[in-house]
CSV table of C-alpha atoms and ligand atoms in Angstrom, one decimal:
chain,number,residue,atom,x,y,z
A,1,UNK,CA,1.6,78.9,-18.5
A,2,UNK,CA,0.8,79.7,-22.2
A,3,UNK,CA,-2.0,78.1,-24.4
A,4,UNK,CA,-4.8,78.1,-22.0
A,5,UNK,CA,-7.9,75.7,-23.3
A,6,UNK,CA,-10.0,79.0,-23.2
A,7,UNK,CA,-7.1,81.0,-25.0
A,8,UNK,CA,-9.6,82.1,-27.9
A,9,UNK,CA,-11.4,84.7,-26.0
A,10,UNK,CA,-8.3,86.3,-24.6
A,11,UNK,CA,-5.5,88.5,-26.0
A,12,UNK,CA,-3.0,87.9,-23.1
A,13,UNK,CA,-1.7,85.1,-21.1
A,14,UNK,CA,-2.8,84.6,-17.5
A,15,UNK,CA,-0.5,86.4,-14.8
A,16,UNK,CA,1.6,83.6,-13.3
A,17,UNK,CA,0.1,84.7,-9.8
A,18,UNK,CA,-3.4,84.2,-11.0
A,19,UNK,CA,-2.8,80.9,-12.4
A,20,UNK,CA,-1.5,79.7,-9.1
A,21,UNK,CA,-4.3,81.4,-7.1
A,22,UNK,CA,-6.8,79.8,-9.5
A,23,UNK,CA,-5.5,76.4,-9.4
A,24,UNK,CA,-7.1,73.4,-7.4
A,25,UNK,CA,-5.1,70.8,-8.7
A,26,UNK,CA,-3.0,70.4,-5.6
A,27,UNK,CA,-5.9,69.3,-3.5
A,28,UNK,CA,-8.3,67.9,-6.5
A,29,UNK,CA,-5.6,65.7,-7.9
A,30,UNK,CA,-7.0,63.0,-5.6
A,31,UNK,CA,-10.1,62.7,-7.3
A,32,UNK,CA,-8.6,61.7,-10.5
A,33,UNK,CA,-9.9,58.1,-10.5
A,34,UNK,CA,-13.5,59.2,-10.1
A,35,UNK,CA,-12.9,61.9,-12.6
A,36,UNK,CA,-11.7,59.4,-15.1
A,37,UNK,CA,-14.7,56.8,-14.3
A,38,UNK,CA,-17.2,59.7,-14.7
A,39,UNK,CA,-15.5,60.7,-18.3
A,40,UNK,CA,-15.8,57.1,-19.2
A,41,UNK,CA,-19.4,57.0,-18.4
A,42,UNK,CA,-20.1,60.1,-20.1
A,43,UNK,CA,-18.0,59.1,-23.2
A,44,UNK,CA,-19.9,55.9,-23.4
A,45,UNK,CA,-23.3,57.5,-23.4
A,46,UNK,CA,-22.2,60.1,-26.0
A,47,UNK,CA,-21.4,57.0,-28.3
A,48,UNK,CA,-24.6,55.3,-27.5
A,49,UNK,CA,-26.8,58.3,-28.3
A,50,UNK,CA,-25.1,59.0,-31.6
A,51,UNK,CA,-23.7,62.4,-30.3
A,52,UNK,CA,-20.1,61.3,-31.0
A,53,UNK,CA,-19.1,58.3,-33.5
A,54,UNK,CA,-19.3,54.9,-31.5
A,55,UNK,CA,-15.6,54.4,-32.7
A,56,UNK,CA,-14.7,57.6,-31.0
A,57,UNK,CA,-16.3,57.0,-28.0
A,58,UNK,CA,-14.4,53.5,-27.7
A,59,UNK,CA,-11.2,55.3,-28.5
A,60,UNK,CA,-11.7,58.0,-25.6
A,61,UNK,CA,-12.4,55.3,-22.9
A,62,UNK,CA,-9.4,53.2,-24.0
A,63,UNK,CA,-7.5,56.4,-23.9
A,64,UNK,CA,-9.0,57.1,-20.3
A,65,UNK,CA,-8.1,53.6,-19.1
A,66,UNK,CA,-4.5,54.2,-20.1
A,67,UNK,CA,-4.5,57.4,-18.2
A,68,UNK,CA,-5.9,56.0,-15.1
A,69,UNK,CA,-3.4,52.9,-15.1
A,70,UNK,CA,-0.4,55.2,-15.8
A,71,UNK,CA,-1.4,57.6,-12.9
A,72,UNK,CA,-1.9,54.6,-10.8
A,73,UNK,CA,1.5,53.0,-11.8
A,74,UNK,CA,3.2,56.4,-11.3
A,75,UNK,CA,4.3,56.5,-15.0
A,76,UNK,CA,2.0,59.8,-15.5
A,77,UNK,CA,2.6,62.5,-13.0
A,78,UNK,CA,-0.2,65.1,-12.6
A,79,UNK,CA,0.9,68.5,-13.6
A,80,UNK,CA,1.0,70.6,-10.5
A,81,UNK,CA,0.7,73.6,-13.1
A,82,UNK,CA,-2.7,72.4,-14.3
A,83,UNK,CA,-5.8,74.4,-13.4
A,84,UNK,CA,-7.5,71.2,-12.1
A,85,UNK,CA,-7.5,67.6,-12.2
A,86,UNK,CA,-10.5,67.8,-14.9
A,87,UNK,CA,-8.3,70.0,-17.4
A,88,UNK,CA,-5.3,67.8,-16.6
A,89,UNK,CA,-7.1,64.5,-17.6
A,90,UNK,CA,-8.6,66.3,-20.8
A,91,UNK,CA,-5.4,67.8,-21.8
A,92,UNK,CA,-3.5,64.3,-21.4
A,93,UNK,CA,-6.3,62.6,-23.2
A,94,UNK,CA,-5.9,65.1,-26.3
A,95,UNK,CA,-2.4,64.8,-26.1
A,96,UNK,CA,-2.4,61.0,-26.6
A,97,UNK,CA,-5.5,61.0,-29.0
A,98,UNK,CA,-5.6,64.4,-31.0
A,99,UNK,CA,-8.7,65.5,-32.2
A,100,UNK,CA,-10.8,62.6,-30.7
A,101,UNK,CA,-9.8,63.5,-27.2
A,102,UNK,CA,-11.2,66.9,-27.9
A,103,UNK,CA,-14.7,65.5,-28.4
A,104,UNK,CA,-15.0,64.3,-24.6
A,105,UNK,CA,-16.3,67.4,-23.4
A,106,UNK,CA,-19.1,67.4,-25.5
A,107,UNK,CA,-22.6,68.1,-23.7
A,108,UNK,CA,-20.7,68.7,-20.4
A,109,UNK,CA,-19.2,71.3,-18.3
A,110,UNK,CA,-16.8,71.5,-15.7
A,111,UNK,CA,-19.6,72.7,-13.3
A,112,UNK,CA,-21.7,69.3,-13.6
A,113,UNK,CA,-18.3,67.4,-13.8
A,114,UNK,CA,-17.0,68.8,-10.7
A,115,UNK,CA,-20.3,68.0,-8.9
A,116,UNK,CA,-20.1,64.6,-10.1
A,117,UNK,CA,-16.5,63.9,-9.0
A,118,UNK,CA,-17.0,65.6,-5.4
A,119,UNK,CA,-20.1,63.2,-4.9
A,120,UNK,CA,-18.2,60.3,-6.2
A,121,UNK,CA,-15.4,60.9,-3.8
A,122,UNK,CA,-17.8,61.7,-0.9
A,123,UNK,CA,-19.5,58.4,-1.6
A,124,UNK,CA,-16.2,56.5,-1.4
A,125,UNK,CA,-15.1,58.1,1.8
A,126,UNK,CA,-18.4,57.8,3.6
A,127,UNK,CA,-17.9,54.1,3.1
A,128,UNK,CA,-14.6,54.3,4.5
A,129,UNK,CA,-15.3,56.3,7.7
A,130,UNK,CA,-18.4,53.9,8.1
A,131,UNK,CA,-15.9,50.7,8.1
A,132,UNK,CA,-13.8,52.5,10.5
A,133,UNK,CA,-16.5,53.4,12.6
A,134,UNK,CA,-18.0,50.1,12.8
A,135,UNK,CA,-14.7,48.7,13.6
A,136,UNK,CA,-14.4,51.0,16.6
A,137,UNK,CA,-17.9,49.9,17.8
A,138,UNK,CA,-16.8,46.3,17.4
A,139,UNK,CA,-13.7,47.0,19.7
A,140,UNK,CA,-16.0,48.8,22.3
A,141,UNK,CA,-18.5,46.0,22.6
A,142,UNK,CA,-16.0,43.2,22.9
A,143,UNK,CA,-14.3,45.2,25.8
A,144,UNK,CA,-17.8,45.6,27.3
A,145,UNK,CA,-18.4,42.2,27.0
A,146,UNK,CA,-15.5,41.2,29.1
A,147,UNK,CA,-16.2,43.7,32.0
A,148,UNK,CA,-19.9,43.3,32.5
A,149,UNK,CA,-19.1,43.0,36.1
A,150,UNK,CA,-16.1,45.6,36.6
A,151,UNK,CA,-17.7,47.9,39.1
A,152,UNK,CA,-16.9,51.8,38.7
A,153,UNK,CA,-18.0,55.0,39.9
A,154,UNK,CA,-20.8,56.6,37.3
A,155,UNK,CA,-20.4,60.6,37.5
A,156,UNK,CA,-22.6,63.9,37.3
A,157,UNK,CA,-20.7,67.0,37.3
A,158,UNK,CA,-17.6,64.9,37.5
A,159,UNK,CA,-18.6,63.8,41.2
A,160,UNK,CA,-19.1,60.3,42.1
A,161,UNK,CA,-22.9,59.7,41.6
A,162,UNK,CA,-24.1,55.9,41.4
A,163,UNK,CA,-22.1,52.7,40.7
A,164,UNK,CA,-22.0,51.3,37.1
A,165,UNK,CA,-20.0,49.0,35.2
A,166,UNK,CA,-17.3,49.7,32.8
A,167,UNK,CA,-19.3,47.8,30.4
A,168,UNK,CA,-22.3,50.1,30.9
A,169,UNK,CA,-20.2,53.3,30.5
A,170,UNK,CA,-18.5,51.9,27.2
A,171,UNK,CA,-21.7,50.9,25.7
A,172,UNK,CA,-22.8,54.7,26.1
A,173,UNK,CA,-20.1,55.3,23.5
A,174,UNK,CA,-21.3,52.3,21.4
A,175,UNK,CA,-24.8,54.0,21.2
A,176,UNK,CA,-22.9,57.4,20.3
A,177,UNK,CA,-21.2,55.8,17.2
A,178,UNK,CA,-24.0,53.5,16.0
A,179,UNK,CA,-26.2,56.9,15.8
A,180,UNK,CA,-23.0,58.2,13.7
A,181,UNK,CA,-23.2,55.5,11.4
A,182,UNK,CA,-26.9,56.2,11.0
A,183,UNK,CA,-25.7,59.7,10.1
A,184,UNK,CA,-23.4,58.4,7.6
A,185,UNK,CA,-25.9,56.3,6.2
A,186,UNK,CA,-28.5,59.2,5.9
A,187,UNK,CA,-26.0,61.4,4.2
A,188,UNK,CA,-24.9,58.7,1.9
A,189,UNK,CA,-28.7,58.6,0.5
A,190,UNK,CA,-28.6,62.2,-0.5
A,191,UNK,CA,-25.1,62.0,-1.9
A,192,UNK,CA,-25.9,59.4,-4.1
A,193,UNK,CA,-27.7,61.4,-6.8
A,194,UNK,CA,-26.0,62.2,-10.1
A,195,UNK,CA,-25.7,65.6,-11.3
A,196,UNK,CA,-23.8,65.0,-14.8
A,197,UNK,CA,-26.1,66.5,-17.4
A,198,UNK,CA,-26.9,69.7,-15.6
A,199,UNK,CA,-24.3,71.1,-17.8
A,200,UNK,CA,-22.7,74.8,-16.9
A,201,UNK,CA,-26.3,75.5,-15.2
A,202,UNK,CA,-28.9,75.0,-17.8
A,203,UNK,CA,-28.6,71.4,-18.9
A,204,UNK,CA,-27.9,70.7,-22.7
A,205,UNK,CA,-29.3,70.6,-26.1
A,206,UNK,CA,-27.7,67.2,-27.0
A,207,UNK,CA,-29.9,64.2,-26.7
A,208,UNK,CA,-28.0,62.9,-23.8
A,209,UNK,CA,-29.3,59.8,-21.5
A,210,UNK,CA,-28.6,60.9,-18.3
A,211,UNK,CA,-30.2,57.7,-16.6
A,212,UNK,CA,-27.3,55.5,-18.5
A,213,UNK,CA,-24.5,57.5,-16.8
A,214,UNK,CA,-26.5,57.1,-13.5
A,215,UNK,CA,-26.8,53.7,-14.0
A,216,UNK,CA,-22.9,52.6,-15.0
A,217,UNK,CA,-21.9,54.8,-12.1
A,218,UNK,CA,-23.9,53.3,-9.4
A,219,UNK,CA,-26.0,56.3,-8.5
A,220,UNK,CA,-29.7,55.7,-7.0
A,221,UNK,CA,-31.1,58.8,-9.2
A,222,UNK,CA,-30.4,61.8,-11.1
A,223,UNK,CA,-30.6,65.3,-9.8
A,224,UNK,CA,-33.8,67.0,-10.6
A,225,UNK,CA,-32.9,70.5,-11.5
A,226,UNK,CA,-29.9,71.7,-13.4
A,227,UNK,CA,-29.1,74.6,-11.4
A,228,UNK,CA,-29.4,72.7,-8.3
A,229,UNK,CA,-27.3,70.1,-9.9
A,230,UNK,CA,-24.3,72.3,-10.4
A,231,UNK,CA,-24.6,74.3,-7.1
A,232,UNK,CA,-25.8,72.0,-4.5
A,233,UNK,CA,-23.1,71.2,-2.0
A,234,UNK,CA,-25.5,70.0,0.8
A,235,UNK,CA,-24.0,67.0,0.9
A,236,UNK,CA,-20.8,68.5,1.7
A,237,UNK,CA,-22.3,70.5,4.5
A,238,UNK,CA,-23.9,67.3,5.8
A,239,UNK,CA,-21.0,65.2,5.7
A,240,UNK,CA,-18.8,67.4,7.4
A,241,UNK,CA,-21.7,67.9,9.8
A,242,UNK,CA,-22.0,64.1,10.7
A,243,UNK,CA,-18.0,63.7,10.8
A,244,UNK,CA,-18.1,66.7,13.2
A,245,UNK,CA,-20.4,64.9,15.6
A,246,UNK,CA,-18.6,61.9,15.3
A,247,UNK,CA,-15.4,63.8,16.1
A,248,UNK,CA,-17.2,65.3,19.1
A,249,UNK,CA,-17.8,61.8,20.2
A,250,UNK,CA,-14.3,60.9,20.0
A,251,UNK,CA,-13.3,63.6,21.7
A,252,UNK,CA,-15.4,63.3,24.8
A,253,UNK,CA,-14.4,59.8,24.9
A,254,UNK,CA,-10.7,61.0,24.6
A,255,UNK,CA,-11.2,63.4,27.3
A,256,UNK,CA,-12.4,60.4,29.8
A,257,UNK,CA,-9.3,58.3,28.8
A,258,UNK,CA,-7.2,61.4,29.5
A,259,UNK,CA,-8.8,61.5,32.9
A,260,UNK,CA,-8.6,57.8,33.6
A,261,UNK,CA,-5.0,57.6,32.6
A,262,UNK,CA,-4.2,60.3,35.2
A,263,UNK,CA,-2.6,59.5,38.8
A,264,UNK,CA,-5.9,61.1,40.0
A,265,UNK,CA,-8.0,58.4,38.6
A,266,UNK,CA,-5.6,55.6,37.3
A,267,UNK,CA,-8.6,53.4,36.2
A,268,UNK,CA,-6.7,52.6,33.1
A,269,UNK,CA,-3.0,52.7,31.5
A,270,UNK,CA,-2.3,53.1,27.9
A,271,UNK,CA,-0.2,50.6,25.9
A,272,UNK,CA,3.4,52.0,25.5
A,273,UNK,CA,3.0,52.1,22.1
A,274,UNK,CA,0.2,54.5,22.3
A,275,UNK,CA,1.6,56.8,24.8
A,276,UNK,CA,4.4,59.4,24.5
A,277,UNK,CA,7.4,60.6,26.9
A,278,UNK,CA,8.4,63.9,28.1
A,279,UNK,CA,11.7,65.4,27.0
A,280,UNK,CA,12.6,66.6,30.2
A,281,UNK,CA,10.4,64.7,32.9
A,282,UNK,CA,11.4,61.2,33.2
A,283,UNK,CA,8.2,59.8,34.7
A,284,UNK,CA,5.9,61.0,32.2
A,285,UNK,CA,3.7,58.8,30.0
A,286,UNK,CA,1.4,61.2,28.0
A,287,UNK,CA,-1.8,60.4,26.1
A,288,UNK,CA,-1.1,62.6,23.4
A,289,UNK,CA,-3.4,60.4,20.8
A,290,UNK,CA,-6.4,61.4,23.0
A,291,UNK,CA,-5.4,65.0,23.1
A,292,UNK,CA,-4.7,65.2,19.5
A,293,UNK,CA,-8.0,63.8,19.0
A,294,UNK,CA,-9.7,66.4,21.2
A,295,UNK,CA,-7.5,69.4,19.4
A,296,UNK,CA,-8.4,68.0,16.1
A,297,UNK,CA,-12.1,68.1,16.8
A,298,UNK,CA,-11.8,71.8,16.8
A,299,UNK,CA,-10.3,71.8,13.3
A,300,UNK,CA,-13.1,69.9,11.8
A,301,UNK,CA,-15.6,72.1,13.2
A,302,UNK,CA,-13.7,74.8,11.2
A,303,UNK,CA,-14.3,72.6,8.2
A,304,UNK,CA,-17.9,72.7,8.8
A,305,UNK,CA,-18.0,76.4,9.4
A,306,UNK,CA,-16.0,77.3,6.3
A,307,UNK,CA,-18.4,75.1,4.1
A,308,UNK,CA,-21.5,76.7,5.7
A,309,UNK,CA,-20.1,80.3,5.3
A,310,UNK,CA,-18.8,79.7,1.8
A,311,UNK,CA,-22.2,78.5,0.8
A,312,UNK,CA,-24.6,81.2,2.5
A,313,UNK,CA,-24.0,84.0,0.0
A,314,UNK,CA,-23.8,82.3,-3.1
A,315,UNK,CA,-26.5,83.2,-5.6
A,316,UNK,CA,-27.4,80.4,-8.4
A,317,UNK,CA,-25.7,78.5,-9.9
A,318,UNK,CA,-22.0,77.8,-9.7
A,319,UNK,CA,-19.6,80.1,-8.3
A,320,UNK,CA,-15.8,79.9,-8.0
A,321,UNK,CA,-16.1,80.2,-4.1
A,322,UNK,CA,-17.5,76.5,-4.5
A,323,UNK,CA,-14.0,75.2,-5.2
A,324,UNK,CA,-13.4,75.7,-1.5
A,325,UNK,CA,-15.6,72.9,-0.9
A,326,UNK,CA,-13.1,70.3,-1.4
A,327,UNK,CA,-10.1,71.3,0.9
A,328,UNK,CA,-12.7,71.7,3.8
A,329,UNK,CA,-14.4,68.3,3.0
A,330,UNK,CA,-11.1,66.6,2.4
A,331,UNK,CA,-9.7,67.8,5.5
A,332,UNK,CA,-12.5,66.6,7.7
A,333,UNK,CA,-12.5,63.1,5.9
A,334,UNK,CA,-8.5,62.7,6.5
A,335,UNK,CA,-8.7,63.9,9.9
A,336,UNK,CA,-11.6,61.7,11.1
A,337,UNK,CA,-10.0,58.6,9.4
A,338,UNK,CA,-6.7,59.5,11.0
A,339,UNK,CA,-8.5,59.7,14.3
A,340,UNK,CA,-10.4,56.5,14.0
A,341,UNK,CA,-7.5,54.8,12.8
A,342,UNK,CA,-5.4,55.3,15.7
A,343,UNK,CA,-8.2,55.3,18.4
A,344,UNK,CA,-9.4,52.0,17.6
A,345,UNK,CA,-6.0,50.1,18.6
A,346,UNK,CA,-5.2,52.4,21.1
A,347,UNK,CA,-8.4,51.1,22.9
A,348,UNK,CA,-7.9,47.7,22.0
A,349,UNK,CA,-4.6,47.9,23.8
A,350,UNK,CA,-5.5,50.0,26.7
A,351,UNK,CA,-5.1,48.2,30.2
A,352,UNK,CA,-8.0,48.6,32.7
A,353,UNK,CA,-7.4,48.7,36.4
A,354,UNK,CA,-10.6,47.3,37.9
A,355,UNK,CA,-9.2,47.5,41.4
A,356,UNK,CA,-8.7,51.2,41.4
A,357,UNK,CA,-12.3,51.3,39.6
A,358,UNK,CA,-13.8,49.6,42.6
A,359,UNK,CA,-11.8,51.5,45.2
A,360,UNK,CA,-13.1,54.8,43.8
A,361,UNK,CA,-16.7,53.1,43.9
A,362,UNK,CA,-16.2,52.5,47.3
A,363,UNK,CA,-15.4,55.9,48.3
A,364,UNK,CA,-17.9,59.1,47.7
A,365,UNK,CA,-20.9,57.3,48.9
A,366,UNK,CA,-22.2,56.1,45.9
A,367,UNK,CA,-24.5,53.8,47.4
A,368,UNK,CA,-26.4,56.7,49.3
A,369,UNK,CA,-29.4,56.7,46.8
A,370,UNK,CA,-29.7,52.8,47.5
A,371,UNK,CA,-29.8,53.5,51.3
A,372,UNK,CA,-32.5,55.8,50.9
A,373,UNK,CA,-34.5,53.4,48.6
A,374,UNK,CA,-33.9,50.9,51.1
A,375,UNK,CA,-36.1,52.9,53.5
A,376,UNK,CA,-38.6,53.5,51.0
A,377,UNK,CA,-39.1,49.7,50.3
A,378,UNK,CA,-39.5,49.4,53.9
A,379,UNK,CA,-42.5,51.7,53.6
A,380,UNK,CA,-40.9,55.5,54.2
A,381,UNK,CA,-41.8,58.4,51.8
A,382,UNK,CA,-38.8,59.0,49.5
A,383,UNK,CA,-38.1,62.6,50.8
A,384,UNK,CA,-37.9,61.3,54.5
A,385,UNK,CA,-35.6,58.7,53.4
A,386,UNK,CA,-33.5,61.1,51.4
A,387,UNK,CA,-33.0,63.4,54.6
A,388,UNK,CA,-32.2,60.4,56.8
A,389,UNK,CA,-29.5,59.1,54.4
A,390,UNK,CA,-28.1,62.7,54.1
A,391,UNK,CA,-27.7,62.8,57.6
A,392,UNK,CA,-25.9,59.1,57.9
A,393,UNK,CA,-23.5,60.8,55.0
A,394,UNK,CA,-22.8,63.5,57.0
A,395,UNK,CA,-22.3,61.5,60.1
A,396,UNK,CA,-19.8,59.4,58.1
A,397,UNK,CA,-17.8,62.2,56.7
A,398,UNK,CA,-17.4,63.4,60.4
A,399,UNK,CA,-16.2,59.8,61.6
A,400,UNK,CA,-14.2,59.1,58.7
A,401,UNK,CA,-16.5,56.2,57.8
A,402,UNK,CA,-18.5,54.8,54.7
A,403,UNK,CA,-22.2,53.9,54.8
A,404,UNK,CA,-20.7,50.0,54.7
A,405,UNK,CA,-18.4,50.7,57.8
A,406,UNK,CA,-20.9,52.7,60.0
A,407,UNK,CA,-22.1,50.7,62.9
A,408,UNK,CA,-25.9,49.6,63.0
A,409,UNK,CA,-26.5,51.6,66.1
A,410,UNK,CA,-25.9,54.7,64.2
A,411,UNK,CA,-28.3,53.7,61.7
A,412,UNK,CA,-30.9,52.8,64.3
A,413,UNK,CA,-30.3,55.9,66.3
A,414,UNK,CA,-31.6,58.0,63.6
A,415,UNK,CA,-34.3,55.6,62.2
A,416,UNK,CA,-35.3,52.3,63.9
A,417,UNK,CA,-36.4,51.0,60.4
A,418,UNK,CA,-32.9,50.2,59.6
A,419,UNK,CA,-31.8,46.6,60.2
A,420,UNK,CA,-28.8,44.0,59.6
A,421,UNK,CA,-30.0,43.6,56.0
A,422,UNK,CA,-28.9,47.3,55.2
A,423,UNK,CA,-25.3,46.2,54.8
A,424,UNK,CA,-26.4,43.7,51.6
A,425,UNK,CA,-28.9,46.6,50.3
A,426,UNK,CA,-26.1,49.0,50.0
A,427,UNK,CA,-23.0,46.8,49.0
A,428,UNK,CA,-21.7,47.8,45.5
A,429,UNK,CA,-22.6,44.7,43.8
A,430,UNK,CA,-26.1,44.7,44.8
A,431,UNK,CA,-26.3,48.4,43.9
A,432,UNK,CA,-25.3,47.3,40.3
A,433,UNK,CA,-27.2,44.1,40.2
A,434,UNK,CA,-30.3,45.7,41.2
A,435,UNK,CA,-30.0,48.2,38.4
A,436,UNK,CA,-31.6,45.9,35.8
A,437,UNK,CA,-34.1,48.2,34.3
A,438,UNK,CA,-33.8,48.3,30.6
A,439,UNK,CA,-30.8,50.6,29.7
A,440,UNK,CA,-29.1,50.1,33.2
A,441,UNK,CA,-25.9,49.0,34.3
A,442,UNK,CA,-26.7,45.3,35.7
A,443,UNK,CA,-24.9,42.8,33.7
A,444,UNK,CA,-28.0,41.1,32.2
A,445,UNK,CA,-29.2,44.6,31.1
A,446,UNK,CA,-25.9,45.6,29.5
A,447,UNK,CA,-25.8,42.2,27.4
A,448,UNK,CA,-28.9,43.4,26.1
A,449,UNK,CA,-27.2,46.3,25.0
A,450,UNK,CA,-24.5,44.6,23.4
A,451,UNK,CA,-26.9,42.5,21.5
A,452,UNK,CA,-29.0,45.5,20.4
A,453,UNK,CA,-25.7,47.1,18.9
A,454,UNK,CA,-24.3,43.8,17.2
A,455,UNK,CA,-27.8,43.3,15.8
A,456,UNK,CA,-28.1,46.7,14.3
A,457,UNK,CA,-24.3,46.3,12.8
A,458,UNK,CA,-25.5,43.1,11.0
A,459,UNK,CA,-28.5,44.7,9.2
B,501,LIG,N1,-11.9,73.5,-10.1
B,501,LIG,C1,-13.2,73.9,-10.2
B,501,LIG,C2,-13.9,73.6,-8.9
B,501,LIG,O1,-13.3,72.8,-8.1
B,501,LIG,C3,-14.0,73.3,-11.2
B,501,LIG,C4,-14.9,74.1,-11.7
B,501,LIG,C5,-14.7,75.1,-12.7
B,501,LIG,N2,-15.7,75.6,-13.4
B,501,LIG,C6,-15.6,77.0,-13.6
B,501,LIG,N3,-16.5,77.5,-14.3
B,501,LIG,N4,-14.6,77.8,-13.5
B,501,LIG,O2,-14.9,74.1,-8.7
């Protein structure tokens, strides 16, 4: 690889191994569109500020447009030997325009250029991830709306605890994902700040107009300190952190779906298009998608760790270590997008089995709290009611009965406050319908939750 752009200072060509080691084009080529857009804004500003001739600025912009069109169409291939996408575009421009192309890099460094390109890429990807997350929330709320009365057991310690509905359970995930959207939006605000003009680290002596570039590229404001402008990758750490939390939510949901699809639960069945078989066991239908999401979550946490550790020891300002920001960020982005794109249709096509949910809810004494509350409503202190109900549960287990099938005499033998109306008080439907406090599983309460989420998404 002869004729490095910086060859003047050197007496030898770069070692082939160092060239390969140094190169980032294999993973930063995907930023070409943003690199070119950033360069166009920069060239226009240089022309408008009289730093280069207006006609040259126009020629450069036209040249960049041509390069963009040719990469888009496939007519121009990005050279895998290039040092990075920035050098490739500049070299191609000079190849096409001669000396005029060499004027583009006036009043700019690759350090502020790469900071700009990564921010533009991050902004774009934040919006993409946001759209996919919103689509998933919509699917969840639609399924919830159709299952307001689908009774299922709610769990603590993975032990049946109290009756809830499928809608209530699903809406818990809608709330998590809504917070994820909020985190993506917050991250967007701090990403939407324009670093070009920071130069290599100490800005520039040219009379540039940073605000013009900021406005043309659609950023909110410019970075306020040039050292920070080139070396700030907080937005990467923040973005991967938001993605990690989003992945954690998908992973928890995946884990539940894995359980629900097991024969032990059988609360749901995956559509055949979203499950896989076994190479040896003919009966198997495996939830590979959800397992992969659970697995890939660890990988995204790795990306977060890579980024935080990469940054923690860096003196100001730019250091080559920072080139490692992109692989971690892009891996996290690609992984979460892939997971969201697969999870949403998998969930939308999943068949729930309400009978099995109800059967599970009917066993496990999940109405015991309601039995105790029945006595409390008739005047007993809760601790006494709790103890009496515990004894009743013990009796049921010994006799192989449930609270619903235990005869009234057994109730009365323990506490004569019990009456025929206890059966109504402990029926699953009553247990769910009565839990209508804000946030609860009663259909009317879950309808409010659905309305809340839909309203937030409309904002
Ligand atoms: N490829 C480099 C990166 O990703 C571009 C910046 C290089 N700057 C430098 N001074 N070597 O960070």
